[in-house]
Amino acid sequence: MAASEIDEEMANLRDVQEQLQRVRNDLQLVMSQMTENEMVQQELLLLDSSTNVYKMVGPVLIKNSLEDAKETVAKRLEFITSEKKRLYLPA
């Protein structure tokens, strides 16, 4: 193998290693988001319908219905799960 071929293969290896590191970082972020949202979902299940729930919009807390909060968290978990699958099974 010529030196130029070795240099080219080394550059390819570095590119693959960088891609792998990006995917690992993304996956770590997605997993932490999933854990956080699963915890929120469990907490919401403990509440009754008369409980006041608030969501943060910028620096402001806005009153939200319990059902809306549950739906929002469920949709968020759906999105996070699809993102996790995408990271595990790249196209």
Short mmCIF file of N, CA, C and O in Angstrom, two decimals:
data_model
loop_
_atom_site.label_atom_id
_atom_site.label_comp_id
_atom_site.label_asym_id
_atom_site.label_seq_id
_atom_site.Cartn_x
_atom_site.Cartn_y
_atom_site.Cartn_z
N MET A 1 0.83 -1.18 0.00
CA MET A 1 0.00 0.00 0.00
C MET A 1 0.87 1.25 0.00
O MET A 1 1.80 1.36 0.79
N ALA A 2 0.54 2.19 -0.84
CA ALA A 2 1.31 3.42 -0.95
C ALA A 2 0.97 4.34 0.22
O ALA A 2 -0.09 4.23 0.85
N ALA A 3 1.86 5.27 0.47
CA ALA A 3 1.67 6.20 1.58
C ALA A 3 0.41 7.05 1.38
O ALA A 3 -0.31 7.34 2.34
N SER A 4 0.13 7.42 0.14
CA SER A 4 -1.07 8.24 -0.12
C SER A 4 -2.35 7.45 0.17
O SER A 4 -3.33 8.02 0.66
N GLU A 5 -2.32 6.14 -0.12
CA GLU A 5 -3.49 5.30 0.18
C GLU A 5 -3.70 5.17 1.68
O GLU A 5 -4.84 5.20 2.17
N ILE A 6 -2.60 5.04 2.41
CA ILE A 6 -2.67 4.94 3.86
C ILE A 6 -3.21 6.24 4.45
O ILE A 6 -4.08 6.22 5.33
N ASP A 7 -2.72 7.38 3.94
CA ASP A 7 -3.21 8.67 4.41
C ASP A 7 -4.71 8.82 4.15
O ASP A 7 -5.46 9.32 4.99
N GLU A 8 -5.14 8.38 2.98
CA GLU A 8 -6.56 8.46 2.63
C GLU A 8 -7.41 7.58 3.54
O GLU A 8 -8.47 7.99 4.02
N GLU A 9 -6.93 6.38 3.82
CA GLU A 9 -7.65 5.47 4.72
C GLU A 9 -7.69 6.03 6.15
O GLU A 9 -8.69 5.90 6.85
N MET A 10 -6.60 6.64 6.58
CA MET A 10 -6.57 7.26 7.91
C MET A 10 -7.57 8.41 7.99
O MET A 10 -8.26 8.57 9.00
N ALA A 11 -7.67 9.20 6.93
CA ALA A 11 -8.63 10.30 6.90
C ALA A 11 -10.05 9.75 6.95
O ALA A 11 -10.91 10.30 7.66
N ASN A 12 -10.31 8.67 6.22
CA ASN A 12 -11.63 8.03 6.25
C ASN A 12 -11.96 7.52 7.65
O ASN A 12 -13.09 7.67 8.13
N LEU A 13 -10.97 6.92 8.31
CA LEU A 13 -11.16 6.40 9.66
C LEU A 13 -11.48 7.54 10.63
O LEU A 13 -12.39 7.42 11.45
N ARG A 14 -10.77 8.66 10.50
CA ARG A 14 -11.04 9.82 11.37
C ARG A 14 -12.46 10.33 11.15
O ARG A 14 -13.16 10.67 12.10
N ASP A 15 -12.90 10.38 9.89
CA ASP A 15 -14.26 10.83 9.59
C ASP A 15 -15.30 9.92 10.23
O ASP A 15 -16.28 10.38 10.81
N VAL A 16 -15.08 8.61 10.14
CA VAL A 16 -16.01 7.65 10.72
C VAL A 16 -16.01 7.78 12.24
O VAL A 16 -17.08 7.73 12.88
N GLN A 17 -14.85 7.98 12.84
CA GLN A 17 -14.77 8.15 14.29
C GLN A 17 -15.51 9.41 14.73
O GLN A 17 -16.19 9.41 15.76
N GLU A 18 -15.39 10.49 13.95
CA GLU A 18 -16.10 11.73 14.28
C GLU A 18 -17.61 11.54 14.17
O GLU A 18 -18.38 12.02 15.02
N GLN A 19 -18.05 10.84 13.13
CA GLN A 19 -19.48 10.55 12.97
C GLN A 19 -19.99 9.72 14.13
O GLN A 19 -21.08 9.98 14.67
N LEU A 20 -19.22 8.72 14.53
CA LEU A 20 -19.60 7.86 15.64
C LEU A 20 -19.72 8.68 16.93
O LEU A 20 -20.67 8.50 17.69
N GLN A 21 -18.80 9.58 17.16
CA GLN A 21 -18.84 10.41 18.36
C GLN A 21 -20.06 11.31 18.35
O GLN A 21 -20.73 11.47 19.38
N ARG A 22 -20.41 11.88 17.18
CA ARG A 22 -21.62 12.71 17.09
C ARG A 22 -22.87 11.91 17.39
O ARG A 22 -23.75 12.36 18.12
N VAL A 23 -22.93 10.69 16.85
CA VAL A 23 -24.09 9.83 17.10
C VAL A 23 -24.17 9.46 18.58
O VAL A 23 -25.24 9.47 19.17
N ARG A 24 -23.04 9.16 19.18
CA ARG A 24 -23.02 8.84 20.62
C ARG A 24 -23.52 10.03 21.45
O ARG A 24 -24.30 9.85 22.38
N ASN A 25 -23.06 11.22 21.11
CA ASN A 25 -23.49 12.42 21.84
C ASN A 25 -24.99 12.63 21.67
O ASN A 25 -25.71 12.93 22.63
N ASP A 26 -25.47 12.49 20.43
CA ASP A 26 -26.90 12.66 20.16
C ASP A 26 -27.72 11.62 20.91
O ASP A 26 -28.77 11.92 21.47
N LEU A 27 -27.24 10.39 20.90
CA LEU A 27 -27.95 9.31 21.59
C LEU A 27 -27.98 9.54 23.10
O LEU A 27 -29.01 9.33 23.74
N GLN A 28 -26.89 10.03 23.65
CA GLN A 28 -26.86 10.33 25.08
C GLN A 28 -27.87 11.42 25.42
O GLN A 28 -28.59 11.31 26.42
N LEU A 29 -27.96 12.44 24.58
CA LEU A 29 -28.94 13.51 24.79
C LEU A 29 -30.36 12.96 24.71
O LEU A 29 -31.20 13.26 25.57
N VAL A 30 -30.64 12.16 23.70
CA VAL A 30 -31.97 11.58 23.52
C VAL A 30 -32.34 10.69 24.71
O VAL A 30 -33.47 10.74 25.21
N MET A 31 -31.40 9.91 25.19
CA MET A 31 -31.68 9.02 26.32
C MET A 31 -31.97 9.82 27.58
O MET A 31 -32.87 9.46 28.35
N SER A 32 -31.24 10.91 27.80
CA SER A 32 -31.51 11.72 28.99
C SER A 32 -32.88 12.41 28.87
O SER A 32 -33.61 12.51 29.85
N GLN A 33 -33.23 12.86 27.65
CA GLN A 33 -34.55 13.45 27.45
C GLN A 33 -35.65 12.42 27.67
O GLN A 33 -36.69 12.74 28.26
N MET A 34 -35.41 11.20 27.22
CA MET A 34 -36.40 10.14 27.40
C MET A 34 -36.61 9.84 28.88
O MET A 34 -37.75 9.76 29.35
N THR A 35 -35.54 9.73 29.61
CA THR A 35 -35.62 9.46 31.05
C THR A 35 -36.38 10.58 31.76
O THR A 35 -37.28 10.31 32.56
N GLU A 36 -36.05 11.81 31.43
CA GLU A 36 -36.71 12.96 32.06
C GLU A 36 -38.22 12.96 31.75
O GLU A 36 -39.04 13.14 32.64
N ASN A 37 -38.57 12.72 30.49
CA ASN A 37 -39.98 12.74 30.11
C ASN A 37 -40.75 11.55 30.67
O ASN A 37 -41.93 11.67 31.00
N GLU A 38 -40.10 10.41 30.81
CA GLU A 38 -40.75 9.26 31.45
C GLU A 38 -41.04 9.55 32.92
O GLU A 38 -42.09 9.18 33.44
N MET A 39 -40.11 10.24 33.58
CA MET A 39 -40.32 10.62 34.97
C MET A 39 -41.49 11.60 35.09
O MET A 39 -42.33 11.47 35.98
N VAL A 40 -41.56 12.55 34.18
CA VAL A 40 -42.67 13.52 34.18
C VAL A 40 -43.99 12.79 33.95
O VAL A 40 -44.98 13.05 34.64
N GLN A 41 -43.99 11.85 33.02
CA GLN A 41 -45.20 11.08 32.73
C GLN A 41 -45.66 10.31 33.97
O GLN A 41 -46.86 10.30 34.29
N GLN A 42 -44.74 9.71 34.69
CA GLN A 42 -45.08 8.98 35.91
C GLN A 42 -45.65 9.93 36.97
O GLN A 42 -46.61 9.59 37.67
N GLU A 43 -45.06 11.09 37.09
CA GLU A 43 -45.55 12.08 38.06
C GLU A 43 -46.96 12.54 37.69
O GLU A 43 -47.80 12.71 38.56
N LEU A 44 -47.21 12.77 36.41
CA LEU A 44 -48.53 13.21 35.97
C LEU A 44 -49.60 12.14 36.24
O LEU A 44 -50.75 12.48 36.52
N LEU A 45 -49.20 10.88 36.17
CA LEU A 45 -50.16 9.80 36.45
C LEU A 45 -50.60 9.78 37.91
O LEU A 45 -51.68 9.28 38.23
N LEU A 46 -49.80 10.35 38.78
CA LEU A 46 -50.13 10.38 40.20
C LEU A 46 -51.14 11.48 40.56
O LEU A 46 -51.73 11.44 41.63
N LEU A 47 -51.32 12.42 39.66
CA LEU A 47 -52.18 13.57 39.95
C LEU A 47 -53.64 13.28 39.61
O LEU A 47 -53.94 12.48 38.74
N ASP A 48 -54.53 13.97 40.33
CA ASP A 48 -55.95 13.86 39.96
C ASP A 48 -56.34 15.06 39.11
O ASP A 48 -55.59 16.02 38.98
N SER A 49 -57.51 15.00 38.52
CA SER A 49 -57.92 16.01 37.53
C SER A 49 -58.08 17.42 38.11
O SER A 49 -58.08 18.40 37.37
N SER A 50 -58.20 17.54 39.41
CA SER A 50 -58.36 18.86 40.02
C SER A 50 -57.02 19.56 40.28
O SER A 50 -57.01 20.73 40.67
N THR A 51 -55.93 18.88 40.06
CA THR A 51 -54.61 19.44 40.33
C THR A 51 -54.26 20.49 39.27
O THR A 51 -54.50 20.30 38.09
N ASN A 52 -53.71 21.60 39.73
CA ASN A 52 -53.24 22.63 38.81
C ASN A 52 -51.89 22.21 38.23
O ASN A 52 -50.99 21.82 38.98
N VAL A 53 -51.77 22.32 36.92
CA VAL A 53 -50.53 21.99 36.24
C VAL A 53 -50.10 23.23 35.46
O VAL A 53 -50.93 23.91 34.86
N TYR A 54 -48.82 23.52 35.48
CA TYR A 54 -48.30 24.70 34.78
C TYR A 54 -47.19 24.26 33.83
O TYR A 54 -46.48 23.30 34.09
N LYS A 55 -47.09 24.99 32.72
CA LYS A 55 -45.97 24.74 31.82
C LYS A 55 -45.21 26.04 31.66
O LYS A 55 -45.78 27.14 31.75
N MET A 56 -43.92 25.90 31.43
CA MET A 56 -43.08 27.07 31.30
C MET A 56 -42.99 27.46 29.83
O MET A 56 -42.64 26.64 28.98
N VAL A 57 -43.35 28.70 29.54
CA VAL A 57 -43.22 29.26 28.20
C VAL A 57 -42.30 30.46 28.34
O VAL A 57 -42.71 31.50 28.85
N GLY A 58 -41.07 30.28 27.93
CA GLY A 58 -40.07 31.32 28.17
C GLY A 58 -39.88 31.46 29.66
O GLY A 58 -39.75 30.47 30.38
N PRO A 59 -39.90 32.68 30.18
CA PRO A 59 -39.72 32.88 31.62
C PRO A 59 -41.03 32.86 32.41
O PRO A 59 -41.04 33.15 33.59
N VAL A 60 -42.15 32.49 31.73
CA VAL A 60 -43.47 32.59 32.36
C VAL A 60 -44.08 31.21 32.55
O VAL A 60 -43.97 30.34 31.68
N LEU A 61 -44.75 30.99 33.69
CA LEU A 61 -45.52 29.77 33.92
C LEU A 61 -46.95 30.02 33.51
O LEU A 61 -47.58 30.99 33.94
N ILE A 62 -47.49 29.13 32.68
CA ILE A 62 -48.86 29.26 32.19
C ILE A 62 -49.65 28.04 32.65
O ILE A 62 -49.18 26.90 32.54
N LYS A 63 -50.86 28.31 33.15
CA LYS A 63 -51.71 27.22 33.62
C LYS A 63 -52.08 26.32 32.44
O LYS A 63 -52.39 26.80 31.36
N ASN A 64 -52.05 25.03 32.68
CA ASN A 64 -52.32 24.04 31.65
C ASN A 64 -53.20 22.95 32.25
O ASN A 64 -53.09 22.66 33.43
N SER A 65 -54.05 22.34 31.43
CA SER A 65 -54.87 21.26 31.96
C SER A 65 -54.02 20.00 32.09
O SER A 65 -53.03 19.81 31.36
N LEU A 66 -54.41 19.15 32.99
CA LEU A 66 -53.69 17.91 33.22
C LEU A 66 -53.69 17.05 31.96
O LEU A 66 -52.67 16.47 31.59
N GLU A 67 -54.83 17.00 31.27
CA GLU A 67 -54.92 16.20 30.05
C GLU A 67 -54.00 16.72 28.96
O GLU A 67 -53.34 15.94 28.27
N ASP A 68 -53.93 18.04 28.82
CA ASP A 68 -53.02 18.63 27.83
C ASP A 68 -51.57 18.30 28.17
O ASP A 68 -50.77 17.99 27.29
N ALA A 69 -51.23 18.37 29.44
CA ALA A 69 -49.87 18.05 29.87
C ALA A 69 -49.54 16.59 29.57
O ALA A 69 -48.46 16.28 29.07
N LYS A 70 -50.48 15.69 29.84
CA LYS A 70 -50.26 14.27 29.55
C LYS A 70 -50.08 14.04 28.06
O LYS A 70 -49.20 13.27 27.64
N GLU A 71 -50.92 14.69 27.24
CA GLU A 71 -50.81 14.55 25.79
C GLU A 71 -49.47 15.09 25.28
O GLU A 71 -48.84 14.46 24.42
N THR A 72 -49.07 16.22 25.80
CA THR A 72 -47.80 16.82 25.38
C THR A 72 -46.63 15.90 25.69
O THR A 72 -45.75 15.68 24.85
N VAL A 73 -46.62 15.35 26.88
CA VAL A 73 -45.53 14.45 27.28
C VAL A 73 -45.57 13.18 26.44
O VAL A 73 -44.52 12.69 26.00
N ALA A 74 -46.75 12.65 26.16
CA ALA A 74 -46.86 11.44 25.34
C ALA A 74 -46.34 11.70 23.93
O ALA A 74 -45.59 10.87 23.37
N LYS A 75 -46.68 12.85 23.36
CA LYS A 75 -46.19 13.19 22.02
C LYS A 75 -44.68 13.38 22.02
O LYS A 75 -43.98 12.97 21.10
N ARG A 76 -44.19 14.01 23.08
CA ARG A 76 -42.75 14.20 23.20
C ARG A 76 -42.03 12.86 23.28
O ARG A 76 -41.00 12.66 22.64
N LEU A 77 -42.59 11.94 24.06
CA LEU A 77 -41.98 10.61 24.16
C LEU A 77 -42.03 9.87 22.83
O LEU A 77 -41.09 9.15 22.49
N GLU A 78 -43.11 10.04 22.07
CA GLU A 78 -43.18 9.45 20.73
C GLU A 78 -42.06 9.96 19.85
O GLU A 78 -41.39 9.19 19.17
N PHE A 79 -41.88 11.27 19.85
CA PHE A 79 -40.83 11.88 19.04
C PHE A 79 -39.45 11.40 19.48
O PHE A 79 -38.61 11.05 18.64
N ILE A 80 -39.22 11.37 20.77
CA ILE A 80 -37.92 10.95 21.29
C ILE A 80 -37.65 9.49 20.93
O ILE A 80 -36.53 9.13 20.56
N THR A 81 -38.68 8.65 21.00
CA THR A 81 -38.52 7.24 20.65
C THR A 81 -38.17 7.09 19.18
O THR A 81 -37.28 6.29 18.83
N SER A 82 -38.81 7.86 18.31
CA SER A 82 -38.49 7.77 16.89
C SER A 82 -37.07 8.28 16.63
O SER A 82 -36.35 7.74 15.78
N GLU A 83 -36.66 9.30 17.35
CA GLU A 83 -35.30 9.82 17.21
C GLU A 83 -34.28 8.78 17.68
O GLU A 83 -33.23 8.61 17.06
N LYS A 84 -34.59 8.10 18.75
CA LYS A 84 -33.71 7.05 19.27
C LYS A 84 -33.56 5.93 18.24
O LYS A 84 -32.45 5.46 17.98
N LYS A 85 -34.68 5.52 17.64
CA LYS A 85 -34.63 4.48 16.60
C LYS A 85 -33.78 4.94 15.42
O LYS A 85 -33.01 4.18 14.85
N ARG A 86 -33.95 6.21 15.04
CA ARG A 86 -33.18 6.74 13.91
C ARG A 86 -31.68 6.70 14.20
O ARG A 86 -30.87 6.36 13.33
N LEU A 87 -31.31 6.98 15.44
CA LEU A 87 -29.89 6.98 15.80
C LEU A 87 -29.33 5.55 15.86
O LEU A 87 -28.17 5.33 15.53
N TYR A 88 -30.16 4.60 16.29
CA TYR A 88 -29.70 3.21 16.36
C TYR A 88 -29.65 2.55 14.99
O TYR A 88 -28.81 1.70 14.74
N LEU A 89 -30.55 2.94 14.08
CA LEU A 89 -30.62 2.32 12.76
C LEU A 89 -30.51 3.39 11.68
O LEU A 89 -31.46 3.69 10.99
N PRO A 90 -29.31 3.94 11.49
CA PRO A 90 -29.16 4.99 10.48
C PRO A 90 -29.40 4.44 9.07
O PRO A 90 -29.13 3.28 8.79
N ALA A 91 -29.91 5.31 8.22
CA ALA A 91 -30.21 4.91 6.83
C ALA A 91 -28.96 4.72 6.02
O ALA A 91 -27.94 5.22 6.26
#
